[in-house]
């Protein structure tokens, strides 16, 4: 079911606030998908249609994949599943390295996952400007 990512239903948004590990799919330079488990936060009020964020190490494969896509960003998807409930967010990812963006993403992660990540001087944010949402929550 298609959902406006900037105007999700209460149940869809609540599902994204529960503790669930997710997957992030990024395109490798050869076009094949790279899928990895991550923590994701969803902000439907950010940007034009909402923003999803993933904190990670700047030397990770997922960051390299996003950077390889160039200045226009990489088309990516994040997804979570719990029994018959599922939710996918799609959009354009870019890497954010600014200290305030990283700190904000860490705070959002800590709120969703109920733990503060270990400090990491190499942490960056994969910020996804959302274009589409779907699911059944």
mmCIF file of N, CA and C in Angstrom:
data_model
loop_
_atom_site.group_PDB
_atom_site.id
_atom_site.type_symbol
_atom_site.label_atom_id
_atom_site.label_comp_id
_atom_site.label_asym_id
_atom_site.label_seq_id
_atom_site.Cartn_x
_atom_site.Cartn_y
_atom_site.Cartn_z
ATOM 1 N N UNK A 1 0.831 -1.174 0.000
ATOM 2 C CA UNK A 1 0.000 0.000 0.000
ATOM 3 C C UNK A 1 0.880 1.243 0.000
ATOM 4 N N UNK A 2 0.632 2.162 -0.918
ATOM 5 C CA UNK A 2 1.404 3.399 -1.012
ATOM 6 C C UNK A 2 1.005 4.356 0.103
ATOM 7 N N UNK A 3 1.994 5.058 0.621
ATOM 8 C CA UNK A 3 1.814 5.986 1.739
ATOM 9 C C UNK A 3 2.589 7.254 1.413
ATOM 10 N N UNK A 4 2.025 8.405 1.737
ATOM 11 C CA UNK A 4 2.764 9.658 1.611
ATOM 12 C C UNK A 4 3.766 9.689 2.770
ATOM 13 N N UNK A 5 5.086 9.674 2.494
ATOM 14 C CA UNK A 5 6.062 9.604 3.595
ATOM 15 C C UNK A 5 6.025 10.818 4.521
ATOM 16 N N UNK A 6 5.451 11.930 4.072
ATOM 17 C CA UNK A 6 5.373 13.103 4.937
ATOM 18 C C UNK A 6 4.078 13.133 5.757
ATOM 19 N N UNK A 7 3.153 12.206 5.439
ATOM 20 C CA UNK A 7 1.872 12.157 6.154
ATOM 21 C C UNK A 7 1.482 10.709 6.442
ATOM 22 N N UNK A 8 2.314 9.989 7.197
ATOM 23 C CA UNK A 8 2.001 8.591 7.477
ATOM 24 C C UNK A 8 0.829 8.466 8.458
ATOM 25 N N UNK A 9 0.181 7.318 8.424
ATOM 26 C CA UNK A 9 -0.861 7.065 9.424
ATOM 27 C C UNK A 9 -0.206 6.929 10.795
ATOM 28 N N UNK A 10 -1.019 7.056 11.826
ATOM 29 C CA UNK A 10 -0.500 6.909 13.189
ATOM 30 C C UNK A 10 0.126 5.533 13.397
ATOM 31 N N UNK A 11 -0.510 4.482 12.837
ATOM 32 C CA UNK A 11 0.015 3.124 13.039
ATOM 33 C C UNK A 11 1.331 2.929 12.289
ATOM 34 N N UNK A 12 1.472 3.519 11.101
ATOM 35 C CA UNK A 12 2.709 3.406 10.336
ATOM 36 C C UNK A 12 3.851 4.094 11.079
ATOM 37 N N UNK A 13 3.589 5.299 11.562
ATOM 38 C CA UNK A 13 4.614 6.034 12.303
ATOM 39 C C UNK A 13 4.961 5.320 13.605
ATOM 40 N N UNK A 14 3.972 4.784 14.286
ATOM 41 C CA UNK A 14 4.233 4.044 15.524
ATOM 42 C C UNK A 14 5.116 2.833 15.256
ATOM 43 N N UNK A 15 4.890 2.155 14.138
ATOM 44 C CA UNK A 15 5.709 1.000 13.771
ATOM 45 C C UNK A 15 7.166 1.419 13.601
ATOM 46 N N UNK A 16 7.411 2.581 13.003
ATOM 47 C CA UNK A 16 8.776 3.080 12.819
ATOM 48 C C UNK A 16 9.401 3.577 14.119
ATOM 49 N N UNK A 17 8.621 3.697 15.162
ATOM 50 C CA UNK A 17 9.171 4.116 16.453
ATOM 51 C C UNK A 17 9.444 2.938 17.377
ATOM 52 N N UNK A 18 8.941 1.753 17.004
ATOM 53 C CA UNK A 18 9.227 0.546 17.768
ATOM 54 C C UNK A 18 10.667 0.102 17.506
ATOM 55 N N UNK A 19 11.170 -0.737 18.393
ATOM 56 C CA UNK A 19 12.529 -1.270 18.238
ATOM 57 C C UNK A 19 12.498 -2.403 17.217
ATOM 58 N N UNK A 20 12.995 -2.123 16.015
ATOM 59 C CA UNK A 20 13.146 -3.136 14.973
ATOM 60 C C UNK A 20 14.437 -2.858 14.221
ATOM 61 N N UNK A 21 15.186 -3.898 13.970
ATOM 62 C CA UNK A 21 16.317 -3.745 13.061
ATOM 63 C C UNK A 21 15.742 -3.669 11.649
ATOM 64 N N UNK A 22 16.496 -3.038 10.789
ATOM 65 C CA UNK A 22 16.035 -2.777 9.428
ATOM 66 C C UNK A 22 17.092 -3.260 8.436
ATOM 67 N N UNK A 23 16.765 -3.156 7.176
ATOM 68 C CA UNK A 23 17.766 -3.350 6.133
ATOM 69 C C UNK A 23 17.901 -2.050 5.356
ATOM 70 N N UNK A 24 19.098 -1.825 4.872
ATOM 71 C CA UNK A 24 19.393 -0.715 3.960
ATOM 72 C C UNK A 24 19.913 -1.342 2.685
ATOM 73 N N UNK A 25 19.302 -0.979 1.568
ATOM 74 C CA UNK A 25 19.754 -1.458 0.264
ATOM 75 C C UNK A 25 20.346 -0.277 -0.494
ATOM 76 N N UNK A 26 21.626 -0.401 -0.859
ATOM 77 C CA UNK A 26 22.321 0.613 -1.653
ATOM 78 C C UNK A 26 22.812 -0.035 -2.935
ATOM 79 N N UNK A 27 22.960 0.756 -4.000
ATOM 80 C CA UNK A 27 23.486 0.191 -5.248
ATOM 81 C C UNK A 27 25.013 0.183 -5.237
ATOM 82 N N UNK A 28 25.597 -0.972 -5.538
ATOM 83 C CA UNK A 28 27.050 -1.021 -5.733
ATOM 84 C C UNK A 28 27.377 -0.310 -7.045
ATOM 85 N N UNK A 29 28.632 0.066 -7.261
ATOM 86 C CA UNK A 29 28.999 0.726 -8.516
ATOM 87 C C UNK A 29 28.633 -0.084 -9.762
ATOM 88 N N UNK A 30 28.568 -1.430 -9.634
ATOM 89 C CA UNK A 30 28.187 -2.240 -10.804
ATOM 90 C C UNK A 30 26.670 -2.387 -10.930
ATOM 91 N N UNK A 31 25.909 -1.729 -10.042
ATOM 92 C CA UNK A 31 24.455 -1.745 -10.117
ATOM 93 C C UNK A 31 23.780 -2.819 -9.288
ATOM 94 N N UNK A 32 24.538 -3.782 -8.773
ATOM 95 C CA UNK A 32 23.931 -4.838 -7.971
ATOM 96 C C UNK A 32 23.591 -4.306 -6.579
ATOM 97 N N UNK A 33 22.570 -4.871 -5.936
ATOM 98 C CA UNK A 33 22.185 -4.368 -4.621
ATOM 99 C C UNK A 33 23.084 -4.873 -3.499
ATOM 100 N N UNK A 34 23.373 -4.004 -2.577
ATOM 101 C CA UNK A 34 24.092 -4.333 -1.352
ATOM 102 C C UNK A 34 23.090 -4.141 -0.214
ATOM 103 N N UNK A 35 22.767 -5.201 0.509
ATOM 104 C CA UNK A 35 21.772 -5.157 1.578
ATOM 105 C C UNK A 35 22.458 -5.463 2.900
ATOM 106 N N UNK A 36 22.218 -4.612 3.886
ATOM 107 C CA UNK A 36 22.872 -4.767 5.180
ATOM 108 C C UNK A 36 21.892 -4.389 6.294
ATOM 109 N N UNK A 37 22.049 -5.036 7.442
ATOM 110 C CA UNK A 37 21.227 -4.718 8.609
ATOM 111 C C UNK A 37 21.705 -3.421 9.246
ATOM 112 N N UNK A 38 20.752 -2.559 9.601
ATOM 113 C CA UNK A 38 21.063 -1.260 10.201
ATOM 114 C C UNK A 38 19.949 -0.850 11.156
ATOM 115 N N UNK A 39 20.212 0.172 11.930
ATOM 116 C CA UNK A 39 19.180 0.878 12.672
ATOM 117 C C UNK A 39 18.787 2.092 11.852
ATOM 118 N N UNK A 40 17.499 2.395 11.813
ATOM 119 C CA UNK A 40 17.002 3.513 11.002
ATOM 120 C C UNK A 40 16.073 4.371 11.851
ATOM 121 N N UNK A 41 16.161 5.683 11.663
ATOM 122 C CA UNK A 41 15.168 6.575 12.248
ATOM 123 C C UNK A 41 14.425 7.279 11.123
ATOM 124 N N UNK A 42 13.175 7.577 11.391
ATOM 125 C CA UNK A 42 12.267 8.149 10.388
ATOM 126 C C UNK A 42 11.679 9.441 10.924
ATOM 127 N N UNK A 43 11.846 10.509 10.163
ATOM 128 C CA UNK A 43 11.340 11.830 10.520
ATOM 129 C C UNK A 43 10.438 12.314 9.391
ATOM 130 N N UNK A 44 9.114 12.099 9.485
ATOM 131 C CA UNK A 44 8.231 12.497 8.398
ATOM 132 C C UNK A 44 8.142 14.002 8.208
ATOM 133 N N UNK A 45 8.583 14.774 9.197
ATOM 134 C CA UNK A 45 8.505 16.229 9.097
ATOM 135 C C UNK A 45 9.776 16.851 8.537
ATOM 136 N N UNK A 46 10.822 16.064 8.333
ATOM 137 C CA UNK A 46 12.074 16.586 7.791
ATOM 138 C C UNK A 46 12.001 16.696 6.267
ATOM 139 N N UNK A 47 12.641 17.680 5.714
ATOM 140 C CA UNK A 47 12.702 17.821 4.256
ATOM 141 C C UNK A 47 11.326 17.989 3.636
ATOM 142 N N UNK A 48 11.256 17.773 2.324
ATOM 143 C CA UNK A 48 9.984 17.916 1.609
ATOM 144 C C UNK A 48 9.012 16.791 1.918
ATOM 145 N N UNK A 49 9.516 15.556 1.924
ATOM 146 C CA UNK A 49 8.657 14.388 2.133
ATOM 147 C C UNK A 49 9.119 13.511 3.281
ATOM 148 N N UNK A 50 9.982 14.037 4.122
ATOM 149 C CA UNK A 50 10.487 13.248 5.236
ATOM 150 C C UNK A 50 11.925 12.825 5.018
ATOM 151 N N UNK A 51 12.558 12.413 6.119
ATOM 152 C CA UNK A 51 13.964 11.991 6.089
ATOM 153 C C UNK A 51 14.108 10.727 6.926
ATOM 154 N N UNK A 52 14.894 9.798 6.421
ATOM 155 C CA UNK A 52 15.321 8.638 7.202
ATOM 156 C C UNK A 52 16.825 8.784 7.405
ATOM 157 N N UNK A 53 17.301 8.297 8.538
ATOM 158 C CA UNK A 53 18.720 8.438 8.857
ATOM 159 C C UNK A 53 19.299 7.117 9.343
ATOM 160 N N UNK A 54 20.543 6.874 8.929
ATOM 161 C CA UNK A 54 21.309 5.705 9.362
ATOM 162 C C UNK A 54 22.663 6.225 9.812
ATOM 163 N N UNK A 55 23.067 5.897 11.038
ATOM 164 C CA UNK A 55 24.411 6.263 11.478
ATOM 165 C C UNK A 55 25.335 5.089 11.179
ATOM 166 N N UNK A 56 26.558 5.409 10.772
ATOM 167 C CA UNK A 56 27.490 4.358 10.389
ATOM 168 C C UNK A 56 28.910 4.903 10.358
ATOM 169 N N UNK A 57 29.857 4.023 10.103
ATOM 170 C CA UNK A 57 31.265 4.388 9.985
ATOM 171 C C UNK A 57 31.542 4.904 8.577
ATOM 172 N N UNK A 58 32.338 5.956 8.488
ATOM 173 C CA UNK A 58 32.625 6.552 7.177
ATOM 174 C C UNK A 58 33.339 5.595 6.222
ATOM 175 N N UNK A 59 33.953 4.527 6.754
ATOM 176 C CA UNK A 59 34.685 3.577 5.910
ATOM 177 C C UNK A 59 33.850 2.362 5.507
ATOM 178 N N UNK A 60 32.547 2.399 5.756
ATOM 179 C CA UNK A 60 31.706 1.243 5.454
ATOM 180 C C UNK A 60 31.413 1.136 3.952
ATOM 181 N N UNK A 61 31.061 -0.047 3.540
ATOM 182 C CA UNK A 61 30.711 -0.306 2.130
ATOM 183 C C UNK A 61 29.484 0.506 1.735
ATOM 184 N N UNK A 62 28.507 0.626 2.640
ATOM 185 C CA UNK A 62 27.293 1.366 2.313
ATOM 186 C C UNK A 62 27.594 2.843 2.039
ATOM 187 N N UNK A 63 28.510 3.415 2.800
ATOM 188 C CA UNK A 63 28.915 4.805 2.553
ATOM 189 C C UNK A 63 29.630 4.900 1.209
ATOM 190 N N UNK A 64 30.530 3.970 0.931
ATOM 191 C CA UNK A 64 31.235 3.974 -0.360
ATOM 192 C C UNK A 64 30.245 3.883 -1.518
ATOM 193 N N UNK A 65 29.212 3.062 -1.349
ATOM 194 C CA UNK A 65 28.205 2.933 -2.413
ATOM 195 C C UNK A 65 27.460 4.245 -2.640
ATOM 196 N N UNK A 66 27.082 4.912 -1.561
ATOM 197 C CA UNK A 66 26.372 6.191 -1.706
ATOM 198 C C UNK A 66 27.288 7.224 -2.353
ATOM 199 N N UNK A 67 28.527 7.300 -1.896
ATOM 200 C CA UNK A 67 29.471 8.270 -2.476
ATOM 201 C C UNK A 67 29.744 7.986 -3.951
ATOM 202 N N UNK A 68 29.805 6.718 -4.328
ATOM 203 C CA UNK A 68 30.082 6.344 -5.719
ATOM 204 C C UNK A 68 28.978 6.803 -6.660
ATOM 205 N N UNK A 69 27.787 7.032 -6.126
ATOM 206 C CA UNK A 69 26.665 7.472 -6.963
ATOM 207 C C UNK A 69 26.826 8.919 -7.421
ATOM 208 N N UNK A 70 27.697 9.673 -6.765
ATOM 209 C CA UNK A 70 27.947 11.043 -7.179
ATOM 210 C C UNK A 70 27.125 12.071 -6.433
ATOM 211 N N UNK A 71 27.216 13.310 -6.885
ATOM 212 C CA UNK A 71 26.607 14.447 -6.196
ATOM 213 C C UNK A 71 25.084 14.377 -6.136
ATOM 214 N N UNK A 72 24.473 13.684 -7.076
ATOM 215 C CA UNK A 72 23.007 13.585 -7.069
ATOM 216 C C UNK A 72 22.491 12.595 -6.039
ATOM 217 N N UNK A 73 23.387 11.842 -5.402
ATOM 218 C CA UNK A 73 22.989 10.878 -4.387
ATOM 219 C C UNK A 73 22.637 9.532 -4.973
ATOM 220 N N UNK A 74 22.403 8.583 -4.106
ATOM 221 C CA UNK A 74 22.096 7.203 -4.506
ATOM 222 C C UNK A 74 20.644 6.886 -4.172
ATOM 223 N N UNK A 75 19.978 6.180 -5.063
ATOM 224 C CA UNK A 75 18.615 5.698 -4.794
ATOM 225 C C UNK A 75 18.728 4.496 -3.862
ATOM 226 N N UNK A 76 18.093 4.583 -2.695
ATOM 227 C CA UNK A 76 18.202 3.530 -1.689
ATOM 228 C C UNK A 76 16.826 3.205 -1.113
ATOM 229 N N UNK A 77 16.785 2.125 -0.340
ATOM 230 C CA UNK A 77 15.573 1.754 0.383
ATOM 231 C C UNK A 77 15.948 1.219 1.753
ATOM 232 N N UNK A 78 15.106 1.522 2.742
ATOM 233 C CA UNK A 78 15.210 0.915 4.054
ATOM 234 C C UNK A 78 13.895 0.190 4.318
ATOM 235 N N UNK A 79 13.992 -0.935 5.021
ATOM 236 C CA UNK A 79 12.812 -1.756 5.238
ATOM 237 C C UNK A 79 12.880 -2.409 6.611
ATOM 238 N N UNK A 80 11.710 -2.613 7.207
ATOM 239 C CA UNK A 80 11.623 -3.381 8.444
ATOM 240 C C UNK A 80 10.407 -4.285 8.368
ATOM 241 N N UNK A 81 10.514 -5.437 9.046
ATOM 242 C CA UNK A 81 9.462 -6.451 9.017
ATOM 243 C C UNK A 81 9.251 -6.979 10.432
ATOM 244 N N UNK A 82 8.005 -7.174 10.791
ATOM 245 C CA UNK A 82 7.662 -7.823 12.052
ATOM 246 C C UNK A 82 6.402 -8.645 11.806
ATOM 247 N N UNK A 83 6.598 -9.958 11.673
ATOM 248 C CA UNK A 83 5.500 -10.873 11.355
ATOM 249 C C UNK A 83 4.801 -10.380 10.094
ATOM 250 N N UNK A 84 3.506 -10.058 10.152
ATOM 251 C CA UNK A 84 2.783 -9.604 8.961
ATOM 252 C C UNK A 84 2.875 -8.120 8.704
ATOM 253 N N UNK A 85 3.533 -7.389 9.608
ATOM 254 C CA UNK A 85 3.694 -5.949 9.396
ATOM 255 C C UNK A 85 5.007 -5.684 8.675
ATOM 256 N N UNK A 86 4.989 -4.718 7.791
ATOM 257 C CA UNK A 86 6.215 -4.337 7.099
ATOM 258 C C UNK A 86 6.113 -2.880 6.675
ATOM 259 N N UNK A 87 7.271 -2.261 6.484
ATOM 260 C CA UNK A 87 7.321 -0.869 6.050
ATOM 261 C C UNK A 87 8.613 -0.631 5.284
ATOM 262 N N UNK A 88 8.483 0.046 4.166
ATOM 263 C CA UNK A 88 9.639 0.403 3.335
ATOM 264 C C UNK A 88 9.617 1.902 3.073
ATOM 265 N N UNK A 89 10.782 2.517 3.174
ATOM 266 C CA UNK A 89 10.979 3.915 2.816
ATOM 267 C C UNK A 89 12.015 3.968 1.709
ATOM 268 N N UNK A 90 11.731 4.703 0.650
ATOM 269 C CA UNK A 90 12.665 4.870 -0.466
ATOM 270 C C UNK A 90 13.030 6.336 -0.607
ATOM 271 N N UNK A 91 14.220 6.580 -1.142
ATOM 272 C CA UNK A 91 14.619 7.951 -1.373
ATOM 273 C C UNK A 91 16.030 8.069 -1.891
ATOM 274 N N UNK A 92 16.537 9.278 -1.820
ATOM 275 C CA UNK A 92 17.874 9.604 -2.321
ATOM 276 C C UNK A 92 18.787 9.860 -1.126
ATOM 277 N N UNK A 93 19.859 9.068 -1.043
ATOM 278 C CA UNK A 93 20.789 9.144 0.085
ATOM 279 C C UNK A 93 21.996 10.012 -0.243
ATOM 280 N N UNK A 94 22.403 10.747 0.763
ATOM 281 C CA UNK A 94 23.644 11.519 0.725
ATOM 282 C C UNK A 94 24.337 11.328 2.064
ATOM 283 N N UNK A 95 25.632 11.554 2.079
ATOM 284 C CA UNK A 95 26.412 11.402 3.307
ATOM 285 C C UNK A 95 26.549 12.752 3.985
ATOM 286 N N UNK A 96 26.239 12.793 5.281
ATOM 287 C CA UNK A 96 26.394 14.005 6.081
ATOM 288 C C UNK A 96 27.518 13.770 7.079
ATOM 289 N N UNK A 97 28.424 14.712 7.171
ATOM 290 C CA UNK A 97 29.568 14.598 8.074
ATOM 291 C C UNK A 97 29.607 15.712 9.118
ATOM 292 N N UNK A 98 28.733 16.713 8.994
ATOM 293 C CA UNK A 98 28.750 17.842 9.922
ATOM 294 C C UNK A 98 28.447 17.353 11.337
ATOM 295 N N UNK A 99 29.175 17.890 12.295
ATOM 296 C CA UNK A 99 29.037 17.446 13.689
ATOM 297 C C UNK A 99 27.600 17.561 14.198
ATOM 298 N N UNK A 100 26.900 18.644 13.848
ATOM 299 C CA UNK A 100 25.524 18.803 14.339
ATOM 300 C C UNK A 100 24.582 17.788 13.704
ATOM 301 N N UNK A 101 24.785 17.459 12.438
ATOM 302 C CA UNK A 101 23.949 16.443 11.776
ATOM 303 C C UNK A 101 24.195 15.066 12.374
ATOM 304 N N UNK A 102 25.451 14.758 12.656
ATOM 305 C CA UNK A 102 25.790 13.467 13.256
ATOM 306 C C UNK A 102 25.202 13.385 14.671
ATOM 307 N N UNK A 103 25.361 14.448 15.453
ATOM 308 C CA UNK A 103 24.834 14.447 16.819
ATOM 309 C C UNK A 103 23.315 14.294 16.829
ATOM 310 N N UNK A 104 22.631 14.967 15.926
ATOM 311 C CA UNK A 104 21.175 14.850 15.830
ATOM 312 C C UNK A 104 20.771 13.415 15.485
ATOM 313 N N UNK A 105 21.470 12.816 14.537
ATOM 314 C CA UNK A 105 21.163 11.439 14.139
ATOM 315 C C UNK A 105 21.429 10.458 15.280
ATOM 316 N N UNK A 106 22.495 10.680 16.041
ATOM 317 C CA UNK A 106 22.803 9.821 17.192
ATOM 318 C C UNK A 106 21.694 9.952 18.242
ATOM 319 N N UNK A 107 21.233 11.177 18.496
ATOM 320 C CA UNK A 107 20.149 11.390 19.465
ATOM 321 C C UNK A 107 18.877 10.668 19.019
ATOM 322 N N UNK A 108 18.558 10.744 17.744
ATOM 323 C CA UNK A 108 17.366 10.067 17.223
ATOM 324 C C UNK A 108 17.507 8.551 17.351
ATOM 325 N N UNK A 109 18.698 8.034 17.043
ATOM 326 C CA UNK A 109 18.965 6.600 17.185
ATOM 327 C C UNK A 109 18.794 6.185 18.651
ATOM 328 N N UNK A 110 19.363 6.957 19.564
ATOM 329 C CA UNK A 110 19.284 6.630 20.987
ATOM 330 C C UNK A 110 17.832 6.602 21.464
ATOM 331 N N UNK A 111 17.015 7.506 20.965
ATOM 332 C CA UNK A 111 15.605 7.535 21.353
ATOM 333 C C UNK A 111 14.860 6.308 20.827
ATOM 334 N N UNK A 112 15.111 5.928 19.591
ATOM 335 C CA UNK A 112 14.396 4.782 19.031
ATOM 336 C C UNK A 112 14.890 3.462 19.621
ATOM 337 N N UNK A 113 16.192 3.301 19.738
ATOM 338 C CA UNK A 113 16.767 2.012 20.126
ATOM 339 C C UNK A 113 17.133 1.927 21.621
ATOM 340 N N UNK A 114 16.808 2.975 22.362
ATOM 341 C CA UNK A 114 16.977 2.981 23.811
ATOM 342 C C UNK A 114 18.407 2.674 24.249
ATOM 343 N N UNK A 115 19.358 3.177 23.467
ATOM 344 C CA UNK A 115 20.767 3.056 23.854
ATOM 345 C C UNK A 115 21.576 4.095 23.096
ATOM 346 N N UNK A 116 22.558 4.637 23.777
ATOM 347 C CA UNK A 116 23.443 5.615 23.152
ATOM 348 C C UNK A 116 24.601 4.857 22.516
ATOM 349 N N UNK A 117 24.829 5.052 21.225
ATOM 350 C CA UNK A 117 25.938 4.349 20.577
ATOM 351 C C UNK A 117 27.287 4.771 21.164
ATOM 352 N N UNK A 118 28.232 3.860 21.130
ATOM 353 C CA UNK A 118 29.589 4.156 21.573
ATOM 354 C C UNK A 118 30.145 5.307 20.731
ATOM 355 N N UNK A 119 30.836 6.257 21.340
ATOM 356 C CA UNK A 119 31.420 7.346 20.547
ATOM 357 C C UNK A 119 32.314 6.797 19.419
ATOM 358 N N UNK A 120 32.244 7.451 18.285
ATOM 359 C CA UNK A 120 33.006 7.014 17.120
ATOM 360 C C UNK A 120 33.405 8.250 16.313
ATOM 361 N N UNK A 121 34.679 8.616 16.306
ATOM 362 C CA UNK A 121 35.098 9.803 15.556
ATOM 363 C C UNK A 121 34.931 9.645 14.048
ATOM 364 N N UNK A 122 34.735 8.418 13.582
ATOM 365 C CA UNK A 122 34.544 8.172 12.148
ATOM 366 C C UNK A 122 33.072 8.035 11.761
ATOM 367 N N UNK A 123 32.168 8.405 12.678
ATOM 368 C CA UNK A 123 30.733 8.263 12.404
ATOM 369 C C UNK A 123 30.265 9.329 11.423
ATOM 370 N N UNK A 124 29.409 8.902 10.509
ATOM 371 C CA UNK A 124 28.733 9.783 9.565
ATOM 372 C C UNK A 124 27.257 9.385 9.542
ATOM 373 N N UNK A 125 26.478 10.147 8.809
ATOM 374 C CA UNK A 125 25.051 9.868 8.675
ATOM 375 C C UNK A 125 24.724 9.646 7.203
ATOM 376 N N UNK A 126 24.037 8.561 6.936
ATOM 377 C CA UNK A 126 23.419 8.400 5.629
ATOM 378 C C UNK A 126 22.031 9.009 5.776
ATOM 379 N N UNK A 127 21.834 10.149 5.138
ATOM 380 C CA UNK A 127 20.566 10.859 5.238
ATOM 381 C C UNK A 127 19.793 10.625 3.945
ATOM 382 N N UNK A 128 18.577 10.131 4.086
ATOM 383 C CA UNK A 128 17.765 9.744 2.936
ATOM 384 C C UNK A 128 16.590 10.706 2.807
ATOM 385 N N UNK A 129 16.587 11.491 1.726
ATOM 386 C CA UNK A 129 15.453 12.364 1.417
ATOM 387 C C UNK A 129 14.383 11.470 0.799
ATOM 388 N N UNK A 130 13.298 11.284 1.522
ATOM 389 C CA UNK A 130 12.301 10.294 1.116
ATOM 390 C C UNK A 130 11.481 10.738 -0.099
ATOM 391 N N UNK A 131 11.197 9.758 -0.929
ATOM 392 C CA UNK A 131 10.359 9.982 -2.106
ATOM 393 C C UNK A 131 9.139 9.064 -2.115
ATOM 394 N N UNK A 132 9.199 7.964 -1.363
ATOM 395 C CA UNK A 132 8.118 6.983 -1.392
ATOM 396 C C UNK A 132 8.102 6.196 -0.105
ATOM 397 N N UNK A 133 6.922 5.790 0.293
ATOM 398 C CA UNK A 133 6.753 4.899 1.442
ATOM 399 C C UNK A 133 5.661 3.898 1.104
ATOM 400 N N UNK A 134 5.806 2.715 1.648
ATOM 401 C CA UNK A 134 4.776 1.691 1.478
ATOM 402 C C UNK A 134 4.829 0.748 2.648
ATOM 403 N N UNK A 135 3.803 -0.015 2.817
ATOM 404 C CA UNK A 135 3.809 -0.986 3.885
ATOM 405 C C UNK A 135 2.431 -1.356 4.374
ATOM 406 N N UNK A 136 2.447 -2.192 5.376
ATOM 407 C CA UNK A 136 1.226 -2.610 6.056
ATOM 408 C C UNK A 136 1.556 -2.686 7.538
ATOM 409 N N UNK A 137 1.168 -1.661 8.245
ATOM 410 C CA UNK A 137 1.458 -1.618 9.676
ATOM 411 C C UNK A 137 0.151 -1.479 10.406
#
